[in-house]
Amino acid sequence: MTQRDSAVALIRPKTLSGYQEMFGYIYGKVNKKYSDDALFRRLGEEISKLMEIARKDYRRDFLAQLPRIYSWWNAFASRKRIVLQEALWHKYPGVCGHCLREQNCTCGVEHPDISKEEKESILRRLRRDHANREPFSISDHQSLHARLYKQQNARIMPIQIAAHVSEEWGEISEEDRHGNWSGICNEMADVASWIFALATRLEISVEGAVWNLYPYECEKCHKDVCECKGVV
């Protein structure tokens, strides 16, 4: 009996949470070799490679690098016991988490005058009122963020969007250093938002690219449970 004949259904996930479970299945064992800090640094390394690709404008390389970042983003989230579906909906309940617009956010050129308390009150209501509109697949999440930010991001270069991914990684580091778990959740959601933004700008399907590189197997050893020697 092969691993793929086992009781675990190794089929393409349909939801963002399903992909988080998939990455846990593939890499959960090997990732135990990493400390929390080392795991976070691996995410940073992949984001640095994204910056290099963006600087050199190697458009084809984004197809593989975005999924690699997505994989390590999932790994760090699982280590921190963050349910990514919940983190994304908490920050983006059908609206921009900053200006609260339902489409065509203008935060890049305007600074919304909304107090922190007022914003959180509105977001709590929207999480409840928009519950029947919550996206669950990666593609649906990307579509939501395209509705919110595509128009704004169309005017900037891919390297500028990639820089935002790097900036958010730094903000996760700050929140983690201060032990602010809710802050880490918010910044993790922002990383995803900018990943979606960059993919949309480059006309890449994040879900398609992730599945192409990780079809329920490690990209290097091609085992459904990674058996790479050392750390990947």
CSV table of C-alpha atoms in Angstrom, one decimal:
chain,number,residue,atom,x,y,z
A,1,MET,CA,0.0,0.0,0.0
A,2,THR,CA,1.4,3.4,-1.0
A,3,GLN,CA,1.0,6.6,1.0
A,4,ARG,CA,-1.5,7.7,-1.6
A,5,ASP,CA,-3.7,4.7,-0.9
A,6,SER,CA,-3.9,5.7,2.8
A,7,ALA,CA,-7.0,6.9,4.6
A,8,VAL,CA,-6.0,10.5,4.1
A,9,ALA,CA,-7.7,12.0,1.0
A,10,LEU,CA,-4.9,13.7,-0.9
A,11,ILE,CA,-7.2,15.6,-3.2
A,12,ARG,CA,-7.0,19.3,-4.2
A,13,PRO,CA,-8.3,21.4,-1.3
A,14,LYS,CA,-11.3,23.6,-2.0
A,15,THR,CA,-10.7,26.2,0.8
A,16,LEU,CA,-8.0,28.4,2.2
A,17,SER,CA,-8.3,26.4,5.4
A,18,GLY,CA,-7.9,23.2,3.4
A,19,TYR,CA,-4.6,24.4,2.0
A,20,GLN,CA,-3.4,25.2,5.5
A,21,GLU,CA,-4.2,21.7,6.5
A,22,MET,CA,-2.5,20.4,3.3
A,23,PHE,CA,0.8,22.3,4.1
A,24,GLY,CA,0.6,21.0,7.6
A,25,TYR,CA,0.3,17.4,6.3
A,26,ILE,CA,3.2,17.8,3.8
A,27,TYR,CA,5.6,19.8,6.0
A,28,GLY,CA,4.4,19.4,9.6
A,29,LYS,CA,7.0,16.8,10.5
A,30,VAL,CA,10.0,18.5,8.8
A,31,ASN,CA,9.0,21.9,10.2
A,32,LYS,CA,9.4,20.7,13.7
A,33,LYS,CA,13.2,20.9,13.1
A,34,TYR,CA,12.8,24.7,13.0
A,35,SER,CA,12.6,26.9,16.1
A,36,ASP,CA,10.0,29.6,15.9
A,37,ASP,CA,12.6,32.2,15.0
A,38,ALA,CA,14.1,30.0,12.3
A,39,LEU,CA,10.8,29.3,10.8
A,40,PHE,CA,10.0,33.0,10.7
A,41,ARG,CA,13.4,33.7,9.1
A,42,ARG,CA,12.7,31.2,6.3
A,43,LEU,CA,9.5,33.2,5.5
A,44,GLY,CA,11.7,36.3,5.4
A,45,GLU,CA,14.2,34.6,3.1
A,46,GLU,CA,11.6,33.8,0.6
A,47,ILE,CA,10.2,37.3,0.7
A,48,SER,CA,13.8,38.6,0.1
A,49,LYS,CA,13.9,36.4,-3.0
A,50,LEU,CA,10.7,37.9,-4.1
A,51,MET,CA,12.2,41.3,-3.9
A,52,GLU,CA,15.1,40.2,-6.0
A,53,ILE,CA,12.8,38.8,-8.6
A,54,ALA,CA,10.8,42.0,-8.6
A,55,ARG,CA,13.9,44.2,-8.8
A,56,LYS,CA,15.2,42.2,-11.8
A,57,ASP,CA,11.7,42.0,-13.3
A,58,TYR,CA,11.9,38.3,-13.8
A,59,ARG,CA,8.1,37.9,-14.4
A,60,ARG,CA,8.1,34.1,-15.0
A,61,ASP,CA,9.8,33.5,-11.6
A,62,PHE,CA,6.9,34.9,-9.7
A,63,LEU,CA,4.9,31.8,-10.6
A,64,ALA,CA,7.0,29.7,-8.3
A,65,GLN,CA,8.1,32.3,-5.7
A,66,LEU,CA,4.6,33.4,-4.7
A,67,PRO,CA,3.6,29.8,-3.8
A,68,ARG,CA,6.8,29.3,-1.8
A,69,ILE,CA,6.0,32.4,0.2
A,70,TYR,CA,2.5,31.2,0.6
A,71,SER,CA,3.8,27.8,1.9
A,72,TRP,CA,6.0,29.4,4.6
A,73,TRP,CA,3.3,31.9,5.4
A,74,ASN,CA,1.1,28.9,6.2
A,75,ALA,CA,3.9,27.2,8.2
A,76,PHE,CA,4.4,30.2,10.4
A,77,ALA,CA,0.7,30.6,10.9
A,78,SER,CA,0.3,27.0,12.0
A,79,ARG,CA,3.2,27.4,14.4
A,80,LYS,CA,1.5,30.4,15.9
A,81,ARG,CA,-1.9,28.5,16.0
A,82,ILE,CA,-3.4,31.1,13.6
A,83,VAL,CA,-6.4,30.0,11.6
A,84,LEU,CA,-5.7,32.0,8.4
A,85,GLN,CA,-9.3,32.0,7.3
A,86,GLU,CA,-10.4,33.6,10.5
A,87,ALA,CA,-7.5,36.1,10.4
A,88,LEU,CA,-8.3,37.2,6.9
A,89,TRP,CA,-12.0,37.7,7.5
A,90,HIS,CA,-11.4,39.5,10.8
A,91,LYS,CA,-9.2,42.0,9.0
A,92,TYR,CA,-11.1,42.2,5.7
A,93,PRO,CA,-14.8,41.4,6.3
A,94,GLY,CA,-15.8,42.4,2.7
A,95,VAL,CA,-14.2,45.8,3.1
A,96,CYS,CA,-10.8,47.4,3.2
A,97,GLY,CA,-9.7,47.1,6.8
A,98,HIS,CA,-8.5,50.7,6.9
A,99,CYS,CA,-10.9,52.9,5.0
A,100,LEU,CA,-13.9,50.5,5.1
A,101,ARG,CA,-14.7,50.8,1.4
A,102,GLU,CA,-16.3,47.8,-0.3
A,103,GLN,CA,-14.5,48.4,-3.5
A,104,ASN,CA,-11.8,50.6,-5.1
A,105,CYS,CA,-10.0,51.6,-1.9
A,106,THR,CA,-8.2,54.9,-2.1
A,107,CYS,CA,-6.0,54.5,1.0
A,108,GLY,CA,-2.9,55.0,-1.1
A,109,VAL,CA,-3.8,58.6,-1.9
A,110,GLU,CA,-6.2,59.4,0.9
A,111,HIS,CA,-5.9,58.9,4.7
A,112,PRO,CA,-9.3,58.0,6.1
A,113,ASP,CA,-10.3,60.0,9.2
A,114,ILE,CA,-11.7,57.2,11.3
A,115,SER,CA,-10.8,56.7,14.9
A,116,LYS,CA,-9.5,53.3,16.0
A,117,GLU,CA,-12.5,52.7,18.2
A,118,GLU,CA,-15.1,53.7,15.6
A,119,LYS,CA,-13.4,51.5,13.0
A,120,GLU,CA,-13.4,48.4,15.2
A,121,SER,CA,-17.0,49.0,16.0
A,122,ILE,CA,-17.9,49.1,12.3
A,123,LEU,CA,-15.7,46.1,11.5
A,124,ARG,CA,-17.4,44.0,14.3
A,125,ARG,CA,-20.8,44.8,12.7
A,126,LEU,CA,-19.6,44.0,9.2
A,127,ARG,CA,-18.2,40.6,10.3
A,128,ARG,CA,-21.7,39.7,11.4
A,129,ASP,CA,-23.7,41.4,8.6
A,130,HIS,CA,-21.4,40.1,5.8
A,131,ALA,CA,-21.2,36.6,7.2
A,132,ASN,CA,-23.0,35.2,4.1
A,133,ARG,CA,-20.5,36.8,1.8
A,134,GLU,CA,-17.4,35.4,3.5
A,135,PRO,CA,-14.9,34.0,0.9
A,136,PHE,CA,-13.6,30.5,1.6
A,137,SER,CA,-11.5,29.5,-1.4
A,138,ILE,CA,-8.1,31.1,-2.1
A,139,SER,CA,-9.5,32.3,-5.4
A,140,ASP,CA,-12.5,33.9,-3.7
A,141,HIS,CA,-10.2,35.7,-1.3
A,142,GLN,CA,-8.1,36.9,-4.2
A,143,SER,CA,-11.2,38.2,-6.0
A,144,LEU,CA,-12.3,40.1,-2.9
A,145,HIS,CA,-8.9,41.8,-2.6
A,146,ALA,CA,-8.9,42.6,-6.3
A,147,ARG,CA,-12.3,44.3,-5.9
A,148,LEU,CA,-10.8,46.3,-3.0
A,149,TYR,CA,-7.4,47.1,-4.4
A,150,LYS,CA,-6.9,46.3,-8.1
A,151,GLN,CA,-7.7,49.8,-9.3
A,152,GLN,CA,-5.3,51.4,-6.8
A,153,ASN,CA,-2.5,48.8,-7.4
A,154,ALA,CA,-2.7,49.1,-11.2
A,155,ARG,CA,-0.9,52.4,-11.0
A,156,ILE,CA,2.2,51.1,-9.2
A,157,MET,CA,5.0,48.7,-10.3
A,158,PRO,CA,5.3,45.1,-9.1
A,159,ILE,CA,8.4,45.9,-7.1
A,160,GLN,CA,6.4,48.4,-5.1
A,161,ILE,CA,3.8,45.8,-4.3
A,162,ALA,CA,6.6,43.3,-3.4
A,163,ALA,CA,8.0,45.9,-1.1
A,164,HIS,CA,4.7,46.0,0.8
A,165,VAL,CA,5.0,42.2,1.4
A,166,SER,CA,8.4,42.8,2.9
A,167,GLU,CA,7.2,45.7,5.0
A,168,GLU,CA,4.4,43.5,6.4
A,169,TRP,CA,7.0,40.8,7.3
A,170,GLY,CA,8.8,43.4,9.4
A,171,GLU,CA,5.6,44.4,11.1
A,172,ILE,CA,4.9,40.8,12.0
A,173,SER,CA,8.3,40.7,13.5
A,174,GLU,CA,7.6,43.7,15.7
A,175,GLU,CA,4.2,42.3,16.9
A,176,ASP,CA,5.9,39.0,17.6
A,177,ARG,CA,8.7,40.6,19.6
A,178,HIS,CA,6.1,42.3,21.7
A,179,GLY,CA,4.1,39.1,22.2
A,180,ASN,CA,1.0,40.6,20.5
A,181,TRP,CA,-0.8,37.6,19.1
A,182,SER,CA,-3.8,39.6,17.7
A,183,GLY,CA,-1.3,42.0,16.1
A,184,ILE,CA,0.5,39.1,14.4
A,185,CYS,CA,-2.9,37.8,13.1
A,186,ASN,CA,-3.6,41.3,11.6
A,187,GLU,CA,-0.2,41.6,9.9
A,188,MET,CA,-0.4,38.0,8.6
A,189,ALA,CA,-3.7,39.0,6.9
A,190,ASP,CA,-1.9,42.0,5.4
A,191,VAL,CA,0.8,39.7,4.0
A,192,ALA,CA,-1.9,37.7,2.2
A,193,SER,CA,-3.5,40.9,0.9
A,194,TRP,CA,-0.3,42.0,-0.7
A,195,ILE,CA,0.4,38.5,-2.1
A,196,PHE,CA,-3.1,38.7,-3.7
A,197,ALA,CA,-2.3,42.2,-4.9
A,198,LEU,CA,0.9,41.2,-6.6
A,199,ALA,CA,-0.6,38.1,-8.2
A,200,THR,CA,-3.6,40.1,-9.5
A,201,ARG,CA,-1.2,42.8,-10.9
A,202,LEU,CA,0.7,40.0,-12.7
A,203,GLU,CA,-2.5,38.1,-13.8
A,204,ILE,CA,-1.6,35.1,-11.7
A,205,SER,CA,-4.0,32.8,-9.9
A,206,VAL,CA,-2.6,32.3,-6.4
A,207,GLU,CA,-4.6,29.1,-6.0
A,208,GLY,CA,-3.6,27.7,-9.3
A,209,ALA,CA,0.1,28.6,-8.8
A,210,VAL,CA,0.1,27.0,-5.3
A,211,TRP,CA,-1.5,23.8,-6.5
A,212,ASN,CA,0.8,23.6,-9.5
A,213,LEU,CA,3.9,23.7,-7.2
A,214,TYR,CA,2.4,21.7,-4.3
A,215,PRO,CA,-0.1,19.2,-5.6
A,216,TYR,CA,-0.3,17.6,-2.1
A,217,GLU,CA,3.5,16.9,-2.3
A,218,CYS,CA,6.8,18.5,-1.4
A,219,GLU,CA,8.1,20.4,-4.4
A,220,LYS,CA,11.6,18.9,-3.9
A,221,CYS,CA,11.3,15.3,-2.8
A,222,HIS,CA,7.8,14.9,-4.3
A,223,LYS,CA,6.5,12.9,-1.3
A,224,ASP,CA,3.1,13.7,0.2
A,225,VAL,CA,4.9,13.8,3.6
A,226,CYS,CA,8.2,15.6,3.0
A,227,GLU,CA,11.2,13.4,3.5
A,228,CYS,CA,13.9,15.9,2.6
A,229,LYS,CA,17.1,15.4,4.5
A,230,GLY,CA,17.9,18.3,6.8
A,231,VAL,CA,15.7,21.3,6.6
A,232,VAL,CA,14.0,22.4,3.4
